[in-house]
PDB file of C-alpha atoms in Angstrom:
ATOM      1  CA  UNK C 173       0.000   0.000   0.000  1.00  0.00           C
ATOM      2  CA  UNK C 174       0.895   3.871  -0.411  1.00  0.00           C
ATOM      3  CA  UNK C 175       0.602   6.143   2.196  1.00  0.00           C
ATOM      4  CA  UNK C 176       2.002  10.216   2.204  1.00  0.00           C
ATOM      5  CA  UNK C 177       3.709  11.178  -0.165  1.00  0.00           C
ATOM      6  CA  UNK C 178       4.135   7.928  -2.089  1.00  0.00           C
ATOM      7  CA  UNK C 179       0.655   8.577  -3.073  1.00  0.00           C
ATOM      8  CA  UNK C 180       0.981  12.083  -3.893  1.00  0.00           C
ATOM      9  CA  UNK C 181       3.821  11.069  -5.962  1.00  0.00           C
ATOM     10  CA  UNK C 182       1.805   8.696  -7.866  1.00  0.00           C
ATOM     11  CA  UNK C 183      -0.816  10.657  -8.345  1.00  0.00           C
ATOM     12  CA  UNK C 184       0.702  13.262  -9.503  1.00  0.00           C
ATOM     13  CA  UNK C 185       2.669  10.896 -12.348  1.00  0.00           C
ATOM     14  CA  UNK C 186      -0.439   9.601 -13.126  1.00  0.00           C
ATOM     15  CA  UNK C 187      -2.135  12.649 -13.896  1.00  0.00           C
ATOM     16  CA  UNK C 188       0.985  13.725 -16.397  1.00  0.00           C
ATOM     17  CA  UNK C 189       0.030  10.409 -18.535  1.00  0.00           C
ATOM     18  CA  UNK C 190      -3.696  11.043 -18.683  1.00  0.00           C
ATOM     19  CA  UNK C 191      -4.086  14.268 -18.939  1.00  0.00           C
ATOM     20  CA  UNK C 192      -5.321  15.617 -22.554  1.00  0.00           C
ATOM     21  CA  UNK C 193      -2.598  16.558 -24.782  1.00  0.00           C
ATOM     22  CA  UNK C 194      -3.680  20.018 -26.900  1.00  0.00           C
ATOM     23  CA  UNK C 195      -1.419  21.903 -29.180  1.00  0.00           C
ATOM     24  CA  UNK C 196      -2.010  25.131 -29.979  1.00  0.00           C
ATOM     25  CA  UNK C 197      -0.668  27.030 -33.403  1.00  0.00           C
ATOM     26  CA  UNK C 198      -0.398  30.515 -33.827  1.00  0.00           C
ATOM     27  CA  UNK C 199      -0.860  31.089 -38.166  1.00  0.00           C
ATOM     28  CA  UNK C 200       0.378  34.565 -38.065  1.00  0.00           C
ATOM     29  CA  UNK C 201       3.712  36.150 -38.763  1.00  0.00           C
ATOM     30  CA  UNK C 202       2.905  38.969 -36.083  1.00  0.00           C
ATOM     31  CA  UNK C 203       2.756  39.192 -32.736  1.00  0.00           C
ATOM     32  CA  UNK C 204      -0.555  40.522 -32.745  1.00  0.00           C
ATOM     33  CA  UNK C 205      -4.819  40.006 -33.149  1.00  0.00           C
ATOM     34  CA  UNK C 206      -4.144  36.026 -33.654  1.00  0.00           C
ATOM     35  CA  UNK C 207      -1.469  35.437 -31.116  1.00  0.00           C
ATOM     36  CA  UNK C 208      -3.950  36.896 -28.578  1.00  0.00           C
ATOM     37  CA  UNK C 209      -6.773  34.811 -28.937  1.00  0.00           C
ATOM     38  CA  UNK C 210      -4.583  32.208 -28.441  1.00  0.00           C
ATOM     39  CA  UNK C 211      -2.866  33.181 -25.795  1.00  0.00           C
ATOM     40  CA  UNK C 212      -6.263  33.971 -24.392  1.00  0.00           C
ATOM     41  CA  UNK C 213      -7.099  30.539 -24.657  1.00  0.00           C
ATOM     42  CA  UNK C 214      -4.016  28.897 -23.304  1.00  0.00           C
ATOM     43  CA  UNK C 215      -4.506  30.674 -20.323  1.00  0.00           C
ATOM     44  CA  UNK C 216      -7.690  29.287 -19.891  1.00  0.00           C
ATOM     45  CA  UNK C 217      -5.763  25.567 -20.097  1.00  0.00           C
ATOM     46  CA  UNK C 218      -2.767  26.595 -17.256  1.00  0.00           C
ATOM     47  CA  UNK C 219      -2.535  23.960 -14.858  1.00  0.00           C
ATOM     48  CA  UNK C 220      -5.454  21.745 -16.072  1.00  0.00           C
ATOM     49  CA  UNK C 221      -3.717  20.044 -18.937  1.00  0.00           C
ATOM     50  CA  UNK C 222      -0.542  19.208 -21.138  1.00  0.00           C
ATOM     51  CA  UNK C 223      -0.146  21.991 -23.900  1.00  0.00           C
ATOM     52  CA  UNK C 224       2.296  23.440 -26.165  1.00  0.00           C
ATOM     53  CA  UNK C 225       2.082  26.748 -28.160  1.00  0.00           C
ATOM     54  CA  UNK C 226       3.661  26.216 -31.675  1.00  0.00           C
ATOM     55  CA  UNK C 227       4.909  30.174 -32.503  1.00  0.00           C
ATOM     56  CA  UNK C 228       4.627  29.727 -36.992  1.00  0.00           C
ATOM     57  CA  UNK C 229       6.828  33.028 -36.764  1.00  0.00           C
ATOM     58  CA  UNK C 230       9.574  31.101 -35.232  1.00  0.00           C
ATOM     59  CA  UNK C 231       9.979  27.673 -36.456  1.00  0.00           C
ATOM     60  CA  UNK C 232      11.479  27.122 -39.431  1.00  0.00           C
ATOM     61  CA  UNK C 233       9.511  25.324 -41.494  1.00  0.00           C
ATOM     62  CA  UNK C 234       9.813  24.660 -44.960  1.00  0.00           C
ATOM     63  CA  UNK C 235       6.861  24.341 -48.054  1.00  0.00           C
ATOM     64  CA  UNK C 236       5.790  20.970 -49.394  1.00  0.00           C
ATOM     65  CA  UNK C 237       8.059  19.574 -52.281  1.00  0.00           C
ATOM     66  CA  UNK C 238       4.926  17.865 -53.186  1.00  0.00           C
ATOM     67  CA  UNK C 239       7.412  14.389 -53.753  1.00  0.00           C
ATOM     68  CA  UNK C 240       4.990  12.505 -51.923  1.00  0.00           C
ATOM     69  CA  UNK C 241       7.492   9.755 -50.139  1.00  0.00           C
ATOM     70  CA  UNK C 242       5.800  10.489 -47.049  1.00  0.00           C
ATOM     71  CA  UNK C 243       2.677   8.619 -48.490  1.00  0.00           C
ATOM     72  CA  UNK C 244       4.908   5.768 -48.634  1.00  0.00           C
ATOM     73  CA  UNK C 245       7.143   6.374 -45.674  1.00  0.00           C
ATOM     74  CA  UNK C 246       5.116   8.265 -42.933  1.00  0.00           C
ATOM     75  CA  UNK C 247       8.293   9.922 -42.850  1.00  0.00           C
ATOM     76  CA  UNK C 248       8.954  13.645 -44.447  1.00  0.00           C
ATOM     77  CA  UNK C 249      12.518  14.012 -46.346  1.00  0.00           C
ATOM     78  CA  UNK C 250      12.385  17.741 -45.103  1.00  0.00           C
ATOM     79  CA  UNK C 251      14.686  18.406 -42.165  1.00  0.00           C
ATOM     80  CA  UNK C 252      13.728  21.158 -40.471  1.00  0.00           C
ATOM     81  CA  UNK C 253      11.783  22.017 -37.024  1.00  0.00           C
ATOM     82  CA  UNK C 254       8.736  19.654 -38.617  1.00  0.00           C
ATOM     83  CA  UNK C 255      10.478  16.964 -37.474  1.00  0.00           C
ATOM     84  CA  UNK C 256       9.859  17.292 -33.820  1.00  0.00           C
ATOM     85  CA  UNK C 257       6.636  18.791 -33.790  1.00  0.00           C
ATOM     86  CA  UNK C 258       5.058  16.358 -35.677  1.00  0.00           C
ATOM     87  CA  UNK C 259       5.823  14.110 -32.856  1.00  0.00           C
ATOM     88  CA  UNK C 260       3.714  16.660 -30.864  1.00  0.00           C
ATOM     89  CA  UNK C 261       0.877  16.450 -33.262  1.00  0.00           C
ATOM     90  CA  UNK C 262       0.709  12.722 -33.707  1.00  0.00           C
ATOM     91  CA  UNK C 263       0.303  12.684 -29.685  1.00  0.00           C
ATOM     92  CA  UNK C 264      -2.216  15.160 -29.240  1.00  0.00           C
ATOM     93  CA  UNK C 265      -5.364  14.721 -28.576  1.00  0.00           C
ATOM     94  CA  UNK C 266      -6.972  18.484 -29.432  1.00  0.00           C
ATOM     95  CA  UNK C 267      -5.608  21.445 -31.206  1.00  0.00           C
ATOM     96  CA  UNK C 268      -6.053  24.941 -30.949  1.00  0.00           C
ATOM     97  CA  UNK C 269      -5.510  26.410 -34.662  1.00  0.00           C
ATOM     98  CA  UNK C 270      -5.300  30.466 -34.806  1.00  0.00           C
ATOM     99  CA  UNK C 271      -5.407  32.405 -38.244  1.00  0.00           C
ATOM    100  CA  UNK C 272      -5.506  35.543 -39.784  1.00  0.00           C
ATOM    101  CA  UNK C 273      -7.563  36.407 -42.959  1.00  0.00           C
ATOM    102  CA  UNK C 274      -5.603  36.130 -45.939  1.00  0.00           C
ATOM    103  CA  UNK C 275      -7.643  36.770 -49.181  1.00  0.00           C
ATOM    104  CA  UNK C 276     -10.697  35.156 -47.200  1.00  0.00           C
ATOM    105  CA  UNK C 277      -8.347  32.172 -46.868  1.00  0.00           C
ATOM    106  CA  UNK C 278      -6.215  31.263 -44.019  1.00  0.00           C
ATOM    107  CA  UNK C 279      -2.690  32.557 -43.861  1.00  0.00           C
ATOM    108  CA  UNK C 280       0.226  31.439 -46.163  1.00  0.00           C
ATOM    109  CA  UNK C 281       1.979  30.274 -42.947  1.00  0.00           C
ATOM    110  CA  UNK C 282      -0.587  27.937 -41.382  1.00  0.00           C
ATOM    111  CA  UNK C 283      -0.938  26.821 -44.897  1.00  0.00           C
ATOM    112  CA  UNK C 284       2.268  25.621 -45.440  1.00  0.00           C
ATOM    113  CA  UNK C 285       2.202  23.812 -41.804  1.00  0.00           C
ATOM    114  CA  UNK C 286      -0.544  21.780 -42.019  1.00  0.00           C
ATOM    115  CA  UNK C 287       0.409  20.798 -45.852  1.00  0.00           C
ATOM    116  CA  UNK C 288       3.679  19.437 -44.353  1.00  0.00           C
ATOM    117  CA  UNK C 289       1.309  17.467 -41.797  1.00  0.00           C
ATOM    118  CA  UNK C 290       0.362  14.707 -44.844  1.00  0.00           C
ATOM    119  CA  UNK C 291       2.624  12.443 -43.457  1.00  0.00           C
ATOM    120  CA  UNK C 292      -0.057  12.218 -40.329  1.00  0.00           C
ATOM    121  CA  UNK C 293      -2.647  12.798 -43.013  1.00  0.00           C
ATOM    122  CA  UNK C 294      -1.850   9.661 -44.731  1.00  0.00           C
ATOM    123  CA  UNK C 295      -2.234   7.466 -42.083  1.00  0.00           C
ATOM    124  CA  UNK C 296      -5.386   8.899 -40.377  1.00  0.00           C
ATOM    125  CA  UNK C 297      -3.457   9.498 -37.607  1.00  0.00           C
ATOM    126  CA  UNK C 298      -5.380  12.354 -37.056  1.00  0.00           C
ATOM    127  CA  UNK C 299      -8.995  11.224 -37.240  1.00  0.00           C
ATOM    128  CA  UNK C 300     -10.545  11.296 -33.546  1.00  0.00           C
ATOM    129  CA  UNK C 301      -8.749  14.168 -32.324  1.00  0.00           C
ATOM    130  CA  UNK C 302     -10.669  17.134 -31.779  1.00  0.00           C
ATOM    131  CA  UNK C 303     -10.076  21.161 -32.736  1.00  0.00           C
ATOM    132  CA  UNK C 304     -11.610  24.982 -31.992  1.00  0.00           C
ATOM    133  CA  UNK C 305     -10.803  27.048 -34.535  1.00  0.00           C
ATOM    134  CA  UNK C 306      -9.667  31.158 -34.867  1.00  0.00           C
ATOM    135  CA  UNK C 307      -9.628  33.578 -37.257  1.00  0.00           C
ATOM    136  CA  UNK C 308      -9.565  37.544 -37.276  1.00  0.00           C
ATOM    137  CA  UNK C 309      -9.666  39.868 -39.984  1.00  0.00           C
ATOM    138  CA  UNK C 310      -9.943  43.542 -41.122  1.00  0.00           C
ATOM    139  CA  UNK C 311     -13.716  43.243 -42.381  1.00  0.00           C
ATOM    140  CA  UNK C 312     -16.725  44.233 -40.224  1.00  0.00           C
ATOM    141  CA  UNK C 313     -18.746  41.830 -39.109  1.00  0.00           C
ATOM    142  CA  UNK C 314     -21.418  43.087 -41.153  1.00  0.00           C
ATOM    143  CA  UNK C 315     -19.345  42.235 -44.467  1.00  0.00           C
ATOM    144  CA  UNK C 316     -17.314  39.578 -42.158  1.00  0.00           C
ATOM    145  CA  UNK C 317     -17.588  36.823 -45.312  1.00  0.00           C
ATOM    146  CA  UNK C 318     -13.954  36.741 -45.371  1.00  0.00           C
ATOM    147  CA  UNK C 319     -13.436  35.967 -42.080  1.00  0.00           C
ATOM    148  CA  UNK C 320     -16.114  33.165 -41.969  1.00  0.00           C
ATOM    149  CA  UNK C 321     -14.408  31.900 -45.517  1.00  0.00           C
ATOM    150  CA  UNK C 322     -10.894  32.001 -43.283  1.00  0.00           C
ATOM    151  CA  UNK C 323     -12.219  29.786 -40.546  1.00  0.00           C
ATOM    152  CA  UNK C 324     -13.822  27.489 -43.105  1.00  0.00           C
ATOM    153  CA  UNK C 325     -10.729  27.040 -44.729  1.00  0.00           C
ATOM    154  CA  UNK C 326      -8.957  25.562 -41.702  1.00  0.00           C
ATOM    155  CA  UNK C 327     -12.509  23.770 -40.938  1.00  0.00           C
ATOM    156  CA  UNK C 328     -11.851  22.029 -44.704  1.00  0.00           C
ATOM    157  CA  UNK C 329      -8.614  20.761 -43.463  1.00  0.00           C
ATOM    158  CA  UNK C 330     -10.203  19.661 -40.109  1.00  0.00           C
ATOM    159  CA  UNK C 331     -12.824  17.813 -42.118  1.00  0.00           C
ATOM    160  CA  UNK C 332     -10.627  16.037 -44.678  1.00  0.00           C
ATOM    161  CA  UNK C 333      -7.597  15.061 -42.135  1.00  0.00           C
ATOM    162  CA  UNK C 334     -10.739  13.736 -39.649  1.00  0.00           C
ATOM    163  CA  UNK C 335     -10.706  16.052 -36.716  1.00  0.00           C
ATOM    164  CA  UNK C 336     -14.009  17.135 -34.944  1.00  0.00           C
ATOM    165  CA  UNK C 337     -14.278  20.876 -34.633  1.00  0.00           C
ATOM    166  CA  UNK C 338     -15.385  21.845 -31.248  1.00  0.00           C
ATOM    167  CA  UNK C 339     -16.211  25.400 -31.248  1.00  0.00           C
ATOM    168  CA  UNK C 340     -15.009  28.097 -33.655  1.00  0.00           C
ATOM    169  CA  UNK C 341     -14.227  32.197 -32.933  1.00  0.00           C
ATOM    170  CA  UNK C 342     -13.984  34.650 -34.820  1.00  0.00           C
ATOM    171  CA  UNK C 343     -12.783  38.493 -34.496  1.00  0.00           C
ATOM    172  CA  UNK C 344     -13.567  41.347 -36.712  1.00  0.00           C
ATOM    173  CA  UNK C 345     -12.821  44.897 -37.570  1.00  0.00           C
ATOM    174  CA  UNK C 346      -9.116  44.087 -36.513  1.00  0.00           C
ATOM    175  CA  UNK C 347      -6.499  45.856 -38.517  1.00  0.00           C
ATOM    176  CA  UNK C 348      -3.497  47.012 -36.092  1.00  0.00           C
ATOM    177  CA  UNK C 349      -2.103  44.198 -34.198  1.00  0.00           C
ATOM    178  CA  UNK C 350      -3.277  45.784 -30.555  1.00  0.00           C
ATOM    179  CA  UNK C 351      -7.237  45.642 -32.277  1.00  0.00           C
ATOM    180  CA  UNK C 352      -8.599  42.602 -30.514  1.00  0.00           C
ATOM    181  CA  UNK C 353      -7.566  43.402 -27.325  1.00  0.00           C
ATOM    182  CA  UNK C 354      -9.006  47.488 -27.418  1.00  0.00           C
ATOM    183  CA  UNK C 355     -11.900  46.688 -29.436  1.00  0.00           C
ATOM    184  CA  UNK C 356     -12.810  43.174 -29.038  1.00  0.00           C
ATOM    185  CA  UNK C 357     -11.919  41.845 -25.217  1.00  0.00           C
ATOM    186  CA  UNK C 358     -15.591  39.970 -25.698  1.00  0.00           C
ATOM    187  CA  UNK C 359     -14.090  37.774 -28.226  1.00  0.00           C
ATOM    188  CA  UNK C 360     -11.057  36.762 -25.970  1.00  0.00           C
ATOM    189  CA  UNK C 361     -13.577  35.444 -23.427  1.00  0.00           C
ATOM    190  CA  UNK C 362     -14.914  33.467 -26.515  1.00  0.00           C
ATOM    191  CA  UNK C 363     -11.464  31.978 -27.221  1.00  0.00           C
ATOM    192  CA  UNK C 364     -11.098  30.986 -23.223  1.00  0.00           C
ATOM    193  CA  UNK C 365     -14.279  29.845 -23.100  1.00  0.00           C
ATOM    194  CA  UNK C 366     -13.741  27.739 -26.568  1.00  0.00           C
ATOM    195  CA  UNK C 367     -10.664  26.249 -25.055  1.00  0.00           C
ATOM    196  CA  UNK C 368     -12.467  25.397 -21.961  1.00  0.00           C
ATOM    197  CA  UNK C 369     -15.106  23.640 -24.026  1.00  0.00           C
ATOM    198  CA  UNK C 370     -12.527  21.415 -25.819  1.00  0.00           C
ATOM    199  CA  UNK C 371     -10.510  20.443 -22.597  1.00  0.00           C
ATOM    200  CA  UNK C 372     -14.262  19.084 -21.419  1.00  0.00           C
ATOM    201  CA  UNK C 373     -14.769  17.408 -24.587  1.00  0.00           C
ATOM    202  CA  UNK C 374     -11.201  15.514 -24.255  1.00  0.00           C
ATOM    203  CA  UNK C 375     -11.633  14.420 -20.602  1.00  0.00           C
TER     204      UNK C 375
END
């Protein structure tokens, strides 16, 4: 039997293994509207689960040569940081994906990172795992279809690599990168609250 600290010990190792795994990536080459809705929502997640913030402005992470030997392999010929951190996307169980509006699409960057996540793709290793979804743009919300068409692009992904969306938020009228936070505070309750949501759905 444990007694003390033995148990505590155990417990507490215990809770490491099981508790949900969530990933959060930040599609924007500014620090700015994107990077705080999810920073909004990883604060929400301190303390009550394992996650890791993947910065797209500082990982270096090259396009898709399209040469397809990961469909073969499971294994990208790329080497650059893609390596390791799709290690940490194979062994998550959520994701937190954050865009800005790029030509009512999602940006170039979180383009090119989930293209280079085929080699997951391939082998459904990402069907079950769950998502909430982000995007901010310049339009009003009353001519907001560019935002909607953002978050719908990163929803197509979600859809065709298997992964349940949870809840989706999204932020407009936000041009300069301090917008969301003067303007919009509501919508980074959203983004906490949309986190929240998905940690229940994984437990």
């Amino acid at each position: 039997m444990m007694f003390g600290n033995q148990l505590l010990a155990w417990y507490s190792k215990t809770m490491r293994k099981t508790q949900p795994k969530i990933v959060a990536v930040i599609g924007s080459c500014r620090r700015g509207n994107t990077f705080a809705m999810v920073e909004a929502a990883c604060r929400a997640l301190m303390g009550k689960c394992d996650f890791t913030v993947i910065d797209l402005r500082k990982t270096n992470t090259r396009p898709c040569n399209g040469c397809l030997r990961c469909d073969e392999t499971g294994i990208c010929p790329l080497r650059d940081d893609m390596r390791k951190i799709l290690q940490k996307i194979a062994s998550a169980d959520g994701f937190i994906f954050g865009t800005p509006t790029r030509w009512s699409l999602l940006s170039g960057e979180l383009k090119i990172f989930m293209d280079r996540l085929n080699p997951l793709a391939s082998r459904e290793t990402l069907k079950g795992k769950k998502a909430v979804l982000f995007a901010v743009g310049q339009s009003s919300k009353k001519n907001g279809k560019s935002v909607k068409l953002a978050r719908d692009s990163v929803a197509s992904f979600c859809d065709n690599a298997g992964i349940k969306v949870i809840k989706s938020v999204l932020a407009y009228d936000c041009l300069k990168a301090s917008d969301v936070k003067k303007k919009s505070p509501a919508v980074l309750v959203k983004c906490a609250k949309a986190a929240s949501a998905l940690l229940r759905s994984l437990i």
